[in-house]
């Protein structure tokens, strides 16, 4: 059982890595692996310690922060990295980085590499 879970979790991570910027639900991603969202989520959480949604959000925030370092405006970035709602992006960004996107962008203009 454990090697089965590990294989599903590994494939789930590959799918999330590939499609994290797309507007696909976890159910859509699970269907790509010919499984259901419950199995997808359970295997992923067991192997990586976080839910697929948390992982996807983290990947999106990292992508967004890299765009903002490149002087992209927050309003231009949030939809490109997969968020439909600016307030949701702001909330997730602050939860993951510890600062708001506005403060992050202002601070990072003076730095060459991101730090979280």
Short mmCIF file of N, CA and C in Angstrom, two decimals:
data_model
loop_
_atom_site.label_atom_id
_atom_site.label_comp_id
_atom_site.label_asym_id
_atom_site.label_seq_id
_atom_site.Cartn_x
_atom_site.Cartn_y
_atom_site.Cartn_z
N UNK A 1 0.82 -1.21 0.00
CA UNK A 1 0.00 0.00 0.00
C UNK A 1 0.85 1.25 0.00
N UNK A 2 1.90 1.27 0.80
CA UNK A 2 2.68 2.49 0.92
C UNK A 2 3.40 2.84 -0.38
N UNK A 3 3.89 1.87 -1.12
CA UNK A 3 4.53 2.20 -2.40
C UNK A 3 3.50 2.69 -3.41
N UNK A 4 2.26 2.20 -3.31
CA UNK A 4 1.17 2.67 -4.16
C UNK A 4 0.86 4.14 -3.86
N UNK A 5 0.80 4.48 -2.59
CA UNK A 5 0.54 5.86 -2.17
C UNK A 5 1.68 6.76 -2.63
N UNK A 6 2.91 6.29 -2.44
CA UNK A 6 4.06 7.08 -2.85
C UNK A 6 4.05 7.34 -4.35
N UNK A 7 3.74 6.33 -5.14
CA UNK A 7 3.68 6.50 -6.59
C UNK A 7 2.59 7.49 -6.99
N UNK A 8 1.42 7.39 -6.37
CA UNK A 8 0.33 8.33 -6.66
C UNK A 8 0.72 9.74 -6.23
N UNK A 9 1.33 9.87 -5.06
CA UNK A 9 1.75 11.18 -4.57
C UNK A 9 2.79 11.80 -5.50
N UNK A 10 3.73 11.00 -5.95
CA UNK A 10 4.75 11.48 -6.87
C UNK A 10 4.13 11.96 -8.18
N UNK A 11 3.21 11.18 -8.72
CA UNK A 11 2.53 11.58 -9.96
C UNK A 11 1.67 12.82 -9.73
N UNK A 12 1.04 12.89 -8.55
CA UNK A 12 0.22 14.06 -8.21
C UNK A 12 1.09 15.32 -8.17
N UNK A 13 2.28 15.21 -7.58
CA UNK A 13 3.19 16.35 -7.52
C UNK A 13 3.62 16.76 -8.92
N UNK A 14 3.88 15.81 -9.78
CA UNK A 14 4.25 16.12 -11.16
C UNK A 14 3.14 16.89 -11.87
N UNK A 15 1.90 16.44 -11.68
CA UNK A 15 0.75 17.12 -12.29
C UNK A 15 0.60 18.53 -11.73
N UNK A 16 0.74 18.67 -10.42
CA UNK A 16 0.65 20.01 -9.80
C UNK A 16 1.77 20.92 -10.29
N UNK A 17 2.97 20.39 -10.39
CA UNK A 17 4.09 21.19 -10.88
C UNK A 17 3.84 21.67 -12.31
N UNK A 18 3.26 20.81 -13.11
CA UNK A 18 3.02 21.15 -14.51
C UNK A 18 1.85 22.12 -14.70
N UNK A 19 0.81 21.96 -13.90
CA UNK A 19 -0.42 22.71 -14.13
C UNK A 19 -0.76 23.72 -13.03
N UNK A 20 0.18 24.07 -12.15
CA UNK A 20 -0.16 24.95 -11.02
C UNK A 20 -0.63 26.34 -11.44
N UNK A 21 -0.24 26.80 -12.62
CA UNK A 21 -0.68 28.12 -13.08
C UNK A 21 -2.01 28.07 -13.83
N UNK A 22 -2.48 26.89 -14.14
CA UNK A 22 -3.75 26.73 -14.85
C UNK A 22 -4.91 26.81 -13.87
N UNK A 23 -6.04 27.17 -14.38
CA UNK A 23 -7.24 27.28 -13.54
C UNK A 23 -7.97 25.94 -13.52
N UNK A 24 -7.31 24.92 -12.95
CA UNK A 24 -7.89 23.59 -12.85
C UNK A 24 -8.15 23.26 -11.38
N UNK A 25 -9.24 22.58 -11.13
CA UNK A 25 -9.54 22.15 -9.76
C UNK A 25 -8.72 20.91 -9.43
N UNK A 26 -8.68 20.58 -8.15
CA UNK A 26 -7.99 19.35 -7.73
C UNK A 26 -8.69 18.14 -8.35
N UNK A 27 -10.00 18.21 -8.49
CA UNK A 27 -10.75 17.13 -9.14
C UNK A 27 -10.29 16.97 -10.59
N UNK A 28 -10.11 18.08 -11.30
CA UNK A 28 -9.61 18.03 -12.68
C UNK A 28 -8.24 17.39 -12.73
N UNK A 29 -7.38 17.76 -11.81
CA UNK A 29 -6.03 17.21 -11.78
C UNK A 29 -6.05 15.71 -11.44
N UNK A 30 -6.93 15.33 -10.52
CA UNK A 30 -7.06 13.92 -10.16
C UNK A 30 -7.52 13.10 -11.36
N UNK A 31 -8.44 13.64 -12.14
CA UNK A 31 -8.91 12.94 -13.34
C UNK A 31 -7.78 12.71 -14.33
N UNK A 32 -6.82 13.63 -14.39
CA UNK A 32 -5.67 13.44 -15.27
C UNK A 32 -4.87 12.20 -14.87
N UNK A 33 -4.94 11.85 -13.57
CA UNK A 33 -4.24 10.66 -13.08
C UNK A 33 -5.15 9.45 -12.98
N UNK A 34 -6.36 9.60 -13.46
CA UNK A 34 -7.35 8.52 -13.43
C UNK A 34 -7.62 8.04 -12.00
N UNK A 35 -7.77 9.00 -11.11
CA UNK A 35 -8.12 8.71 -9.72
C UNK A 35 -9.14 9.75 -9.27
N UNK A 36 -9.57 9.66 -8.03
CA UNK A 36 -10.52 10.66 -7.53
C UNK A 36 -9.78 11.67 -6.64
N UNK A 37 -10.43 12.78 -6.36
CA UNK A 37 -9.77 13.86 -5.62
C UNK A 37 -9.44 13.45 -4.18
N UNK A 38 -10.23 12.57 -3.60
CA UNK A 38 -9.96 12.11 -2.23
C UNK A 38 -8.66 11.31 -2.18
N UNK A 39 -8.50 10.37 -3.08
CA UNK A 39 -7.27 9.57 -3.13
C UNK A 39 -6.07 10.44 -3.47
N UNK A 40 -6.27 11.33 -4.42
CA UNK A 40 -5.23 12.28 -4.83
C UNK A 40 -4.75 13.07 -3.62
N UNK A 41 -5.69 13.68 -2.90
CA UNK A 41 -5.36 14.51 -1.75
C UNK A 41 -4.76 13.73 -0.60
N UNK A 42 -5.32 12.57 -0.32
CA UNK A 42 -4.83 11.74 0.79
C UNK A 42 -3.39 11.29 0.53
N UNK A 43 -3.12 10.80 -0.67
CA UNK A 43 -1.77 10.33 -1.00
C UNK A 43 -0.77 11.49 -0.96
N UNK A 44 -1.17 12.62 -1.49
CA UNK A 44 -0.28 13.78 -1.52
C UNK A 44 0.05 14.25 -0.09
N UNK A 45 -0.98 14.39 0.72
CA UNK A 45 -0.78 14.86 2.10
C UNK A 45 0.08 13.87 2.90
N UNK A 46 -0.15 12.58 2.70
CA UNK A 46 0.62 11.57 3.44
C UNK A 46 2.10 11.65 3.07
N UNK A 47 2.39 11.85 1.81
CA UNK A 47 3.78 11.87 1.35
C UNK A 47 4.48 13.20 1.63
N UNK A 48 3.78 14.33 1.43
CA UNK A 48 4.42 15.64 1.49
C UNK A 48 4.04 16.48 2.71
N UNK A 49 3.05 16.05 3.47
CA UNK A 49 2.71 16.75 4.71
C UNK A 49 1.83 17.98 4.55
N UNK A 50 1.44 18.30 3.33
CA UNK A 50 0.53 19.42 3.08
C UNK A 50 -0.48 18.98 2.02
N UNK A 51 -1.57 19.71 1.93
CA UNK A 51 -2.58 19.35 0.94
C UNK A 51 -2.14 19.80 -0.46
N UNK A 52 -2.72 19.20 -1.49
CA UNK A 52 -2.42 19.64 -2.85
C UNK A 52 -2.75 21.12 -3.07
N UNK A 53 -3.82 21.61 -2.46
CA UNK A 53 -4.20 23.02 -2.61
C UNK A 53 -3.14 23.92 -1.98
N UNK A 54 -2.65 23.54 -0.80
CA UNK A 54 -1.60 24.33 -0.15
C UNK A 54 -0.34 24.36 -1.01
N UNK A 55 0.02 23.22 -1.57
CA UNK A 55 1.20 23.14 -2.42
C UNK A 55 1.02 24.00 -3.67
N UNK A 56 -0.14 23.89 -4.30
CA UNK A 56 -0.41 24.67 -5.50
C UNK A 56 -0.35 26.17 -5.19
N UNK A 57 -0.96 26.58 -4.09
CA UNK A 57 -0.92 28.00 -3.71
C UNK A 57 0.50 28.47 -3.46
N UNK A 58 1.30 27.63 -2.81
CA UNK A 58 2.69 27.99 -2.56
C UNK A 58 3.43 28.19 -3.89
N UNK A 59 3.24 27.27 -4.81
CA UNK A 59 3.88 27.38 -6.12
C UNK A 59 3.45 28.66 -6.84
N UNK A 60 2.18 29.00 -6.75
CA UNK A 60 1.66 30.20 -7.39
C UNK A 60 2.25 31.47 -6.76
N UNK A 61 2.38 31.47 -5.44
CA UNK A 61 2.93 32.63 -4.75
C UNK A 61 4.41 32.80 -5.09
N UNK A 62 5.14 31.72 -5.16
CA UNK A 62 6.55 31.80 -5.56
C UNK A 62 6.65 32.39 -6.97
N UNK A 63 5.83 31.89 -7.89
CA UNK A 63 5.83 32.42 -9.25
C UNK A 63 5.47 33.91 -9.26
N UNK A 64 4.47 34.29 -8.48
CA UNK A 64 4.07 35.69 -8.41
C UNK A 64 5.15 36.57 -7.82
N UNK A 65 5.82 36.10 -6.79
CA UNK A 65 6.87 36.90 -6.17
C UNK A 65 8.04 37.12 -7.13
N UNK A 66 8.36 36.10 -7.91
CA UNK A 66 9.43 36.26 -8.90
C UNK A 66 9.05 37.28 -9.96
N UNK A 67 7.78 37.29 -10.35
CA UNK A 67 7.31 38.29 -11.32
C UNK A 67 7.39 39.70 -10.72
N UNK A 68 7.02 39.83 -9.45
CA UNK A 68 7.04 41.15 -8.82
C UNK A 68 8.47 41.66 -8.64
N UNK A 69 9.42 40.76 -8.43
CA UNK A 69 10.82 41.17 -8.34
C UNK A 69 11.25 41.79 -9.68
N UNK A 70 10.68 41.26 -10.74
CA UNK A 70 10.97 41.80 -12.07
C UNK A 70 10.17 43.05 -12.38
N UNK A 71 9.72 43.75 -11.35
CA UNK A 71 8.99 45.03 -11.49
C UNK A 71 7.62 44.90 -12.13
N UNK A 72 7.01 43.74 -12.09
CA UNK A 72 5.64 43.59 -12.57
C UNK A 72 4.68 44.05 -11.49
N UNK A 73 3.61 44.69 -11.87
CA UNK A 73 2.61 45.18 -10.93
C UNK A 73 1.78 44.01 -10.40
N UNK A 74 1.39 44.11 -9.14
CA UNK A 74 0.59 43.06 -8.48
C UNK A 74 -0.68 42.79 -9.28
N UNK A 75 -1.31 43.84 -9.74
CA UNK A 75 -2.57 43.71 -10.49
C UNK A 75 -2.38 42.90 -11.78
N UNK A 76 -1.17 42.95 -12.35
CA UNK A 76 -0.88 42.18 -13.56
C UNK A 76 -0.49 40.74 -13.25
N UNK A 77 0.02 40.51 -12.05
CA UNK A 77 0.58 39.21 -11.69
C UNK A 77 -0.45 38.22 -11.18
N UNK A 78 -1.38 38.65 -10.34
CA UNK A 78 -2.21 37.70 -9.61
C UNK A 78 -3.00 36.76 -10.51
N UNK A 79 -3.52 37.25 -11.62
CA UNK A 79 -4.28 36.37 -12.53
C UNK A 79 -3.35 35.46 -13.33
N UNK A 80 -2.20 35.97 -13.68
CA UNK A 80 -1.24 35.16 -14.45
C UNK A 80 -0.76 33.94 -13.68
N UNK A 81 -0.73 34.05 -12.36
CA UNK A 81 -0.24 32.93 -11.55
C UNK A 81 -1.38 32.05 -11.04
N UNK A 82 -2.60 32.27 -11.53
CA UNK A 82 -3.69 31.34 -11.26
C UNK A 82 -4.73 31.76 -10.25
N UNK A 83 -4.65 32.98 -9.73
CA UNK A 83 -5.67 33.44 -8.79
C UNK A 83 -6.73 34.24 -9.55
N UNK A 84 -7.98 34.03 -9.19
CA UNK A 84 -9.09 34.75 -9.83
C UNK A 84 -9.48 36.01 -9.07
N UNK A 85 -8.96 36.15 -7.88
CA UNK A 85 -9.40 37.20 -6.97
C UNK A 85 -8.18 37.83 -6.31
N UNK A 86 -8.04 39.14 -6.43
CA UNK A 86 -6.89 39.84 -5.86
C UNK A 86 -6.83 39.70 -4.35
N UNK A 87 -7.98 39.76 -3.68
CA UNK A 87 -7.96 39.65 -2.22
C UNK A 87 -7.50 38.26 -1.78
N UNK A 88 -7.87 37.24 -2.52
CA UNK A 88 -7.41 35.87 -2.22
C UNK A 88 -5.90 35.76 -2.42
N UNK A 89 -5.40 36.36 -3.50
CA UNK A 89 -3.96 36.40 -3.74
C UNK A 89 -3.25 37.09 -2.58
N UNK A 90 -3.76 38.26 -2.18
CA UNK A 90 -3.15 39.00 -1.07
C UNK A 90 -3.12 38.17 0.20
N UNK A 91 -4.23 37.51 0.51
CA UNK A 91 -4.33 36.71 1.73
C UNK A 91 -3.35 35.54 1.69
N UNK A 92 -3.30 34.81 0.59
CA UNK A 92 -2.39 33.68 0.46
C UNK A 92 -0.94 34.14 0.46
N UNK A 93 -0.67 35.24 -0.20
CA UNK A 93 0.69 35.78 -0.26
C UNK A 93 1.18 36.10 1.15
N UNK A 94 0.35 36.79 1.92
CA UNK A 94 0.74 37.15 3.28
C UNK A 94 0.90 35.92 4.17
N UNK A 95 0.02 34.93 4.00
CA UNK A 95 0.12 33.70 4.79
C UNK A 95 1.43 32.97 4.50
N UNK A 96 1.83 32.94 3.25
CA UNK A 96 3.02 32.17 2.85
C UNK A 96 4.32 32.94 3.09
N UNK A 97 4.33 34.24 2.78
CA UNK A 97 5.57 35.01 2.87
C UNK A 97 5.72 35.79 4.16
N UNK A 98 4.59 36.04 4.85
CA UNK A 98 4.64 36.82 6.07
C UNK A 98 4.51 38.31 5.85
N UNK A 99 4.34 38.73 4.62
CA UNK A 99 4.19 40.14 4.30
C UNK A 99 3.18 40.31 3.16
N UNK A 100 2.67 41.50 3.00
CA UNK A 100 1.71 41.74 1.92
C UNK A 100 2.46 41.84 0.59
N UNK A 101 1.77 41.59 -0.53
CA UNK A 101 2.42 41.73 -1.83
C UNK A 101 2.96 43.15 -2.06
N UNK A 102 2.23 44.15 -1.60
CA UNK A 102 2.66 45.54 -1.78
C UNK A 102 3.98 45.81 -1.04
N UNK A 103 4.07 45.37 0.20
CA UNK A 103 5.30 45.55 0.97
C UNK A 103 6.44 44.73 0.38
N UNK A 104 6.11 43.52 -0.04
CA UNK A 104 7.11 42.64 -0.65
C UNK A 104 7.70 43.29 -1.90
N UNK A 105 6.84 43.80 -2.77
CA UNK A 105 7.29 44.42 -4.02
C UNK A 105 8.15 45.64 -3.74
N UNK A 106 7.75 46.44 -2.77
CA UNK A 106 8.52 47.64 -2.43
C UNK A 106 9.89 47.27 -1.87
N UNK A 107 9.93 46.27 -0.98
CA UNK A 107 11.19 45.84 -0.37
C UNK A 107 12.11 45.17 -1.39
N UNK A 108 11.53 44.39 -2.27
CA UNK A 108 12.34 43.58 -3.18
C UNK A 108 12.91 44.37 -4.35
N UNK A 109 12.42 45.54 -4.61
CA UNK A 109 12.97 46.34 -5.71
C UNK A 109 14.44 46.65 -5.47
N UNK A 110 14.85 46.66 -4.20
CA UNK A 110 16.23 46.95 -3.86
C UNK A 110 17.10 45.70 -3.77
N UNK A 111 16.51 44.51 -3.90
CA UNK A 111 17.26 43.26 -3.79
C UNK A 111 17.25 42.51 -5.11
N UNK A 112 18.23 41.68 -5.30
CA UNK A 112 18.34 40.91 -6.54
C UNK A 112 17.73 39.53 -6.44
N UNK A 113 17.65 38.94 -5.24
CA UNK A 113 17.12 37.59 -5.07
C UNK A 113 16.02 37.59 -4.01
N UNK A 114 15.03 36.73 -4.16
CA UNK A 114 13.95 36.69 -3.17
C UNK A 114 14.42 36.01 -1.88
N UNK A 115 13.82 36.43 -0.80
CA UNK A 115 14.04 35.73 0.46
C UNK A 115 12.71 35.64 1.19
N UNK A 116 12.41 34.47 1.68
CA UNK A 116 11.15 34.25 2.40
C UNK A 116 11.45 33.96 3.83
#
